[in-house]
Amino acid sequence: MKKLTTVTFIALLLLVGYVKAEGIEVRASSHENIETFLKLESWMTSETLWNSKSTANSFLNLETESNLELQSWMTSEKTWNLNFSFIEETDSALALENWMTSDKAWNVKNDDNCETELKVENWMTDNKAWK
């Protein structure tokens, strides 16, 4: 049995090894990596472009925002308190009612529906009922 399993496993490995999968191999002729050499151009090393302290950057103007001022409409109650028509809802106070504290309501003992112990009855163990 061990020999048969070993031979089957080796045959499976050989079959898997010889399978030709198409579409995943890399073809060197169609994907050639051609690297070109880099050229260093004059703007890449220009001090006027890269040196921020240079006087050549004087043509750049910094934008400044105007001062913010507090205007009258910003603090006006008429602007911000427009809706006076809402009615605030309040919850009524909770009150204890008689039934909430009654022993009769909470200490209910109904002997008809309460079982004190489980009893095994004949129908529970009858083979005819469970087949």
PDB file of C-alpha atoms in Angstrom:
ATOM      1  CA  MET A   1       0.000   0.000   0.000  1.00  0.00           C
ATOM      2  CA  LYS A   2       2.849   2.400   0.842  1.00  0.00           C
ATOM      3  CA  LYS A   3       4.553   1.652  -2.489  1.00  0.00           C
ATOM      4  CA  LEU A   4       1.369   2.364  -4.420  1.00  0.00           C
ATOM      5  CA  THR A   5       0.916   5.690  -2.600  1.00  0.00           C
ATOM      6  CA  THR A   6       4.542   6.664  -3.223  1.00  0.00           C
ATOM      7  CA  VAL A   7       4.356   5.798  -6.953  1.00  0.00           C
ATOM      8  CA  THR A   8       1.083   7.722  -7.318  1.00  0.00           C
ATOM      9  CA  PHE A   9       2.541  10.782  -5.583  1.00  0.00           C
ATOM     10  CA  ILE A  10       5.683  10.766  -7.782  1.00  0.00           C
ATOM     11  CA  ALA A  11       3.576  10.348 -10.938  1.00  0.00           C
ATOM     12  CA  LEU A  12       1.423  13.271  -9.871  1.00  0.00           C
ATOM     13  CA  LEU A  13       4.508  15.450  -9.356  1.00  0.00           C
ATOM     14  CA  LEU A  14       5.849  14.536 -12.804  1.00  0.00           C
ATOM     15  CA  LEU A  15       2.515  15.328 -14.462  1.00  0.00           C
ATOM     16  CA  VAL A  16       2.282  18.675 -12.740  1.00  0.00           C
ATOM     17  CA  GLY A  17       5.853  19.499 -13.735  1.00  0.00           C
ATOM     18  CA  TYR A  18       5.201  18.877 -17.433  1.00  0.00           C
ATOM     19  CA  VAL A  19       2.014  20.908 -17.715  1.00  0.00           C
ATOM     20  CA  LYS A  20       2.524  23.826 -20.084  1.00  0.00           C
ATOM     21  CA  ALA A  21       0.704  26.837 -18.705  1.00  0.00           C
ATOM     22  CA  GLU A  22       0.141  29.475 -21.353  1.00  0.00           C
ATOM     23  CA  GLY A  23      -0.234  33.162 -20.701  1.00  0.00           C
ATOM     24  CA  ILE A  24       1.949  33.400 -17.645  1.00  0.00           C
ATOM     25  CA  GLU A  25       5.425  32.978 -19.090  1.00  0.00           C
ATOM     26  CA  VAL A  26       7.524  36.062 -19.751  1.00  0.00           C
ATOM     27  CA  ARG A  27       8.699  36.557 -23.283  1.00  0.00           C
ATOM     28  CA  ALA A  28      12.002  38.381 -23.327  1.00  0.00           C
ATOM     29  CA  SER A  29      11.699  39.480 -26.932  1.00  0.00           C
ATOM     30  CA  SER A  30       8.498  41.507 -26.452  1.00  0.00           C
ATOM     31  CA  HIS A  31       9.424  43.164 -23.142  1.00  0.00           C
ATOM     32  CA  GLU A  32      12.869  44.601 -23.384  1.00  0.00           C
ATOM     33  CA  ASN A  33      13.942  47.045 -20.744  1.00  0.00           C
ATOM     34  CA  ILE A  34      15.806  49.855 -22.403  1.00  0.00           C
ATOM     35  CA  GLU A  35      17.415  52.374 -20.100  1.00  0.00           C
ATOM     36  CA  THR A  36      18.450  55.664 -21.555  1.00  0.00           C
ATOM     37  CA  PHE A  37      21.109  57.789 -19.949  1.00  0.00           C
ATOM     38  CA  LEU A  38      20.050  60.902 -18.082  1.00  0.00           C
ATOM     39  CA  LYS A  39      20.875  64.341 -19.351  1.00  0.00           C
ATOM     40  CA  LEU A  40      21.563  67.086 -16.870  1.00  0.00           C
ATOM     41  CA  GLU A  41      19.989  70.307 -18.049  1.00  0.00           C
ATOM     42  CA  SER A  42      20.829  73.825 -16.974  1.00  0.00           C
ATOM     43  CA  TRP A  43      17.515  74.513 -15.188  1.00  0.00           C
ATOM     44  CA  MET A  44      18.131  71.501 -12.923  1.00  0.00           C
ATOM     45  CA  THR A  45      21.148  73.156 -11.346  1.00  0.00           C
ATOM     46  CA  SER A  46      20.094  76.779 -11.555  1.00  0.00           C
ATOM     47  CA  GLU A  47      20.553  78.688  -8.278  1.00  0.00           C
ATOM     48  CA  THR A  48      17.790  81.091  -9.194  1.00  0.00           C
ATOM     49  CA  LEU A  49      15.194  78.314  -9.230  1.00  0.00           C
ATOM     50  CA  TRP A  50      16.270  76.306  -6.215  1.00  0.00           C
ATOM     51  CA  ASN A  51      17.697  78.869  -3.826  1.00  0.00           C
ATOM     52  CA  SER A  52      14.761  80.452  -1.996  1.00  0.00           C
ATOM     53  CA  LYS A  53      16.956  83.247  -0.601  1.00  0.00           C
ATOM     54  CA  SER A  54      18.004  84.353  -4.042  1.00  0.00           C
ATOM     55  CA  THR A  55      17.045  87.778  -5.346  1.00  0.00           C
ATOM     56  CA  ALA A  56      15.876  86.175  -8.551  1.00  0.00           C
ATOM     57  CA  ASN A  57      12.732  85.039  -6.726  1.00  0.00           C
ATOM     58  CA  SER A  58      11.623  88.614  -6.139  1.00  0.00           C
ATOM     59  CA  PHE A  59       8.998  88.222  -8.845  1.00  0.00           C
ATOM     60  CA  LEU A  60       7.056  85.954  -6.433  1.00  0.00           C
ATOM     61  CA  ASN A  61       4.604  87.920  -4.307  1.00  0.00           C
ATOM     62  CA  LEU A  62       3.230  86.516  -1.121  1.00  0.00           C
ATOM     63  CA  GLU A  63      -0.518  86.810  -0.754  1.00  0.00           C
ATOM     64  CA  THR A  64      -1.714  88.346   2.437  1.00  0.00           C
ATOM     65  CA  GLU A  65      -5.214  88.327   3.815  1.00  0.00           C
ATOM     66  CA  SER A  66      -6.886  91.468   4.944  1.00  0.00           C
ATOM     67  CA  ASN A  67      -7.532  91.927   8.643  1.00  0.00           C
ATOM     68  CA  LEU A  68     -10.674  90.316   9.950  1.00  0.00           C
ATOM     69  CA  GLU A  69     -13.146  92.721  11.470  1.00  0.00           C
ATOM     70  CA  LEU A  70     -16.085  92.061  13.732  1.00  0.00           C
ATOM     71  CA  GLN A  71     -19.216  93.491  12.129  1.00  0.00           C
ATOM     72  CA  SER A  72     -22.486  94.373  13.808  1.00  0.00           C
ATOM     73  CA  TRP A  73     -24.568  91.662  12.109  1.00  0.00           C
ATOM     74  CA  MET A  74     -22.240  89.031  13.552  1.00  0.00           C
ATOM     75  CA  THR A  75     -23.268  89.841  17.108  1.00  0.00           C
ATOM     76  CA  SER A  76     -26.881  90.865  16.524  1.00  0.00           C
ATOM     77  CA  GLU A  77     -29.535  88.880  18.402  1.00  0.00           C
ATOM     78  CA  LYS A  78     -31.937  89.417  15.512  1.00  0.00           C
ATOM     79  CA  THR A  79     -29.596  87.566  13.170  1.00  0.00           C
ATOM     80  CA  TRP A  80     -29.072  84.491  15.333  1.00  0.00           C
ATOM     81  CA  ASN A  81     -32.335  84.126  17.276  1.00  0.00           C
ATOM     82  CA  LEU A  82     -34.832  83.974  14.436  1.00  0.00           C
ATOM     83  CA  ASN A  83     -37.042  81.131  15.669  1.00  0.00           C
ATOM     84  CA  PHE A  84     -38.969  82.032  18.804  1.00  0.00           C
ATOM     85  CA  SER A  85     -41.975  79.858  17.915  1.00  0.00           C
ATOM     86  CA  PHE A  86     -40.720  76.575  19.345  1.00  0.00           C
ATOM     87  CA  ILE A  87     -42.369  75.044  22.387  1.00  0.00           C
ATOM     88  CA  GLU A  88     -40.157  73.269  24.829  1.00  0.00           C
ATOM     89  CA  GLU A  89     -41.526  69.904  25.817  1.00  0.00           C
ATOM     90  CA  THR A  90     -41.304  68.737  29.388  1.00  0.00           C
ATOM     91  CA  ASP A  91     -41.907  65.303  30.787  1.00  0.00           C
ATOM     92  CA  SER A  92     -44.588  64.913  33.375  1.00  0.00           C
ATOM     93  CA  ALA A  93     -43.464  63.706  36.771  1.00  0.00           C
ATOM     94  CA  LEU A  94     -43.559  60.000  37.382  1.00  0.00           C
ATOM     95  CA  ALA A  95     -45.938  58.937  40.116  1.00  0.00           C
ATOM     96  CA  LEU A  96     -46.238  55.667  41.968  1.00  0.00           C
ATOM     97  CA  GLU A  97     -49.577  53.993  41.495  1.00  0.00           C
ATOM     98  CA  ASN A  98     -51.220  51.489  43.817  1.00  0.00           C
ATOM     99  CA  TRP A  99     -50.690  48.490  41.568  1.00  0.00           C
ATOM    100  CA  MET A 100     -46.936  49.176  41.467  1.00  0.00           C
ATOM    101  CA  THR A 101     -46.513  48.551  45.170  1.00  0.00           C
ATOM    102  CA  SER A 102     -49.213  45.916  45.630  1.00  0.00           C
ATOM    103  CA  ASP A 103     -48.127  42.487  46.880  1.00  0.00           C
ATOM    104  CA  LYS A 104     -50.975  40.956  44.915  1.00  0.00           C
ATOM    105  CA  ALA A 105     -49.570  42.232  41.623  1.00  0.00           C
ATOM    106  CA  TRP A 106     -46.008  41.026  42.146  1.00  0.00           C
ATOM    107  CA  ASN A 107     -46.299  37.908  44.288  1.00  0.00           C
ATOM    108  CA  VAL A 108     -48.518  35.891  42.005  1.00  0.00           C
ATOM    109  CA  LYS A 109     -48.550  32.171  42.682  1.00  0.00           C
ATOM    110  CA  ASN A 110     -50.608  30.235  40.245  1.00  0.00           C
ATOM    111  CA  ASP A 111     -50.517  26.574  41.247  1.00  0.00           C
ATOM    112  CA  ASP A 112     -52.236  25.441  38.064  1.00  0.00           C
ATOM    113  CA  ASN A 113     -49.419  26.570  35.736  1.00  0.00           C
ATOM    114  CA  CYS A 114     -46.387  26.036  37.975  1.00  0.00           C
ATOM    115  CA  GLU A 115     -44.642  22.678  38.097  1.00  0.00           C
ATOM    116  CA  THR A 116     -42.332  22.036  40.968  1.00  0.00           C
ATOM    117  CA  GLU A 117     -40.531  19.062  39.463  1.00  0.00           C
ATOM    118  CA  LEU A 118     -40.145  17.403  36.100  1.00  0.00           C
ATOM    119  CA  LYS A 119     -41.813  14.042  35.742  1.00  0.00           C
ATOM    120  CA  VAL A 120     -41.018  11.441  33.138  1.00  0.00           C
ATOM    121  CA  GLU A 121     -44.230  10.324  31.538  1.00  0.00           C
ATOM    122  CA  ASN A 122     -44.913   7.199  29.511  1.00  0.00           C
ATOM    123  CA  TRP A 123     -45.219   8.978  26.165  1.00  0.00           C
ATOM    124  CA  MET A 124     -41.721  10.451  26.598  1.00  0.00           C
ATOM    125  CA  THR A 125     -40.054   7.074  26.566  1.00  0.00           C
ATOM    126  CA  ASP A 126     -42.433   5.309  24.171  1.00  0.00           C
ATOM    127  CA  ASN A 127     -40.596   4.070  21.065  1.00  0.00           C
ATOM    128  CA  LYS A 128     -43.726   4.469  18.921  1.00  0.00           C
ATOM    129  CA  ALA A 129     -43.857   8.223  19.618  1.00  0.00           C
ATOM    130  CA  TRP A 130     -40.271   8.900  18.527  1.00  0.00           C
ATOM    131  CA  LYS A 131     -39.889   6.736  15.406  1.00  0.00           C
TER     132      LYS A 131
END
